Amino acid sequence: MVQAYVLVEVDPGRAGEVNAAIAGAPGVLSCAVVTGPYDVVVHVSGDDVDSLSRAVESFVRSVDGVTRTITCPIFHL
């Protein structure tokens, strides 16, 4: 299993709406509105890198109001 945190920037005033849209999506383990340079942080998982990438593309980047994402893979050392 592969996991990542996705840092999401959204249109002003839409963080709650975007968070709600992403929260129930397949592969999303958790989702939270945060303060700072990003508006929402999403914890996602997939069976492999390809399925993780598809989840981010399909269920995070495609949400109306999302302007930019950065995917940060998690490494367990």
PDB file of C-alpha atoms in Angstrom, residues 11-68:
ATOM      1  CA  ASP A  11     -10.335  29.400  -4.457  1.00  0.00           C
ATOM      2  CA  PRO A  12     -10.823  31.933  -1.634  1.00  0.00           C
ATOM      3  CA  GLY A  13     -13.704  31.055   0.688  1.00  0.00           C
ATOM      4  CA  ARG A  14     -14.205  27.532  -0.671  1.00  0.00           C
ATOM      5  CA  ALA A  15     -12.068  25.417   1.689  1.00  0.00           C
ATOM      6  CA  GLY A  16     -15.041  23.920   3.553  1.00  0.00           C
ATOM      7  CA  GLU A  17     -16.880  23.089   0.343  1.00  0.00           C
ATOM      8  CA  VAL A  18     -13.810  21.466  -1.225  1.00  0.00           C
ATOM      9  CA  ASN A  19     -13.042  19.544   1.979  1.00  0.00           C
ATOM     10  CA  ALA A  20     -16.583  18.135   2.056  1.00  0.00           C
ATOM     11  CA  ALA A  21     -16.384  17.118  -1.620  1.00  0.00           C
ATOM     12  CA  ILE A  22     -13.084  15.276  -1.153  1.00  0.00           C
ATOM     13  CA  ALA A  23     -13.703  13.690   2.260  1.00  0.00           C
ATOM     14  CA  GLY A  24     -15.813  10.735   1.113  1.00  0.00           C
ATOM     15  CA  ALA A  25     -13.895   9.888  -2.044  1.00  0.00           C
ATOM     16  CA  PRO A  26     -12.392   6.424  -2.602  1.00  0.00           C
ATOM     17  CA  GLY A  27      -8.805   6.236  -1.340  1.00  0.00           C
ATOM     18  CA  VAL A  28      -9.182   9.239   0.974  1.00  0.00           C
ATOM     19  CA  LEU A  29      -8.250   8.272   4.536  1.00  0.00           C
ATOM     20  CA  SER A  30      -8.778  11.730   6.019  1.00  0.00           C
ATOM     21  CA  CYS A  31      -9.228  15.305   4.932  1.00  0.00           C
ATOM     22  CA  ALA A  32      -8.914  18.550   6.916  1.00  0.00           C
ATOM     23  CA  VAL A  33      -9.156  22.296   6.403  1.00  0.00           C
ATOM     24  CA  VAL A  34      -5.932  23.937   7.615  1.00  0.00           C
ATOM     25  CA  THR A  35      -4.401  27.410   7.848  1.00  0.00           C
ATOM     26  CA  GLY A  36      -1.181  28.499   6.191  1.00  0.00           C
ATOM     27  CA  PRO A  37      -0.100  28.373   2.558  1.00  0.00           C
ATOM     28  CA  TYR A  38      -2.470  25.463   1.823  1.00  0.00           C
ATOM     29  CA  ASP A  39      -6.183  25.257   2.505  1.00  0.00           C
ATOM     30  CA  VAL A  40      -6.886  21.519   2.726  1.00  0.00           C
ATOM     31  CA  VAL A  41      -4.657  18.533   3.538  1.00  0.00           C
ATOM     32  CA  VAL A  42      -5.761  15.126   2.289  1.00  0.00           C
ATOM     33  CA  HIS A  43      -4.339  11.759   3.408  1.00  0.00           C
ATOM     34  CA  VAL A  44      -4.765   9.286   0.537  1.00  0.00           C
ATOM     35  CA  SER A  45      -3.830   5.665  -0.093  1.00  0.00           C
ATOM     36  CA  GLY A  46      -3.686   3.270  -3.005  1.00  0.00           C
ATOM     37  CA  ASP A  47      -2.520  -0.235  -3.797  1.00  0.00           C
ATOM     38  CA  ASP A  48       0.393   1.162  -5.805  1.00  0.00           C
ATOM     39  CA  VAL A  49       1.715   4.455  -7.160  1.00  0.00           C
ATOM     40  CA  ASP A  50      -0.535   4.301 -10.229  1.00  0.00           C
ATOM     41  CA  SER A  51      -3.741   3.847  -8.225  1.00  0.00           C
ATOM     42  CA  LEU A  52      -2.672   6.601  -5.839  1.00  0.00           C
ATOM     43  CA  SER A  53      -2.062   8.945  -8.783  1.00  0.00           C
ATOM     44  CA  ARG A  54      -5.465   8.090 -10.260  1.00  0.00           C
ATOM     45  CA  ALA A  55      -7.177   8.802  -6.925  1.00  0.00           C
ATOM     46  CA  VAL A  56      -5.503  12.195  -6.644  1.00  0.00           C
ATOM     47  CA  GLU A  57      -6.368  13.085 -10.234  1.00  0.00           C
ATOM     48  CA  SER A  58      -9.945  11.806 -10.103  1.00  0.00           C
ATOM     49  CA  PHE A  59     -11.039  12.739  -6.609  1.00  0.00           C
ATOM     50  CA  VAL A  60      -8.901  15.699  -5.560  1.00  0.00           C
ATOM     51  CA  ARG A  61      -7.776  17.701  -8.583  1.00  0.00           C
ATOM     52  CA  SER A  62     -11.117  17.364 -10.343  1.00  0.00           C
ATOM     53  CA  VAL A  63     -13.086  19.037  -7.523  1.00  0.00           C
ATOM     54  CA  ASP A  64     -14.453  22.445  -8.502  1.00  0.00           C
ATOM     55  CA  GLY A  65     -12.550  25.122  -6.586  1.00  0.00           C
ATOM     56  CA  VAL A  66      -9.198  23.298  -6.419  1.00  0.00           C
ATOM     57  CA  THR A  67      -6.508  25.496  -7.953  1.00  0.00           C
ATOM     58  CA  ARG A  68      -3.303  23.587  -7.168  1.00  0.00           C
TER      59      ARG A  68
END
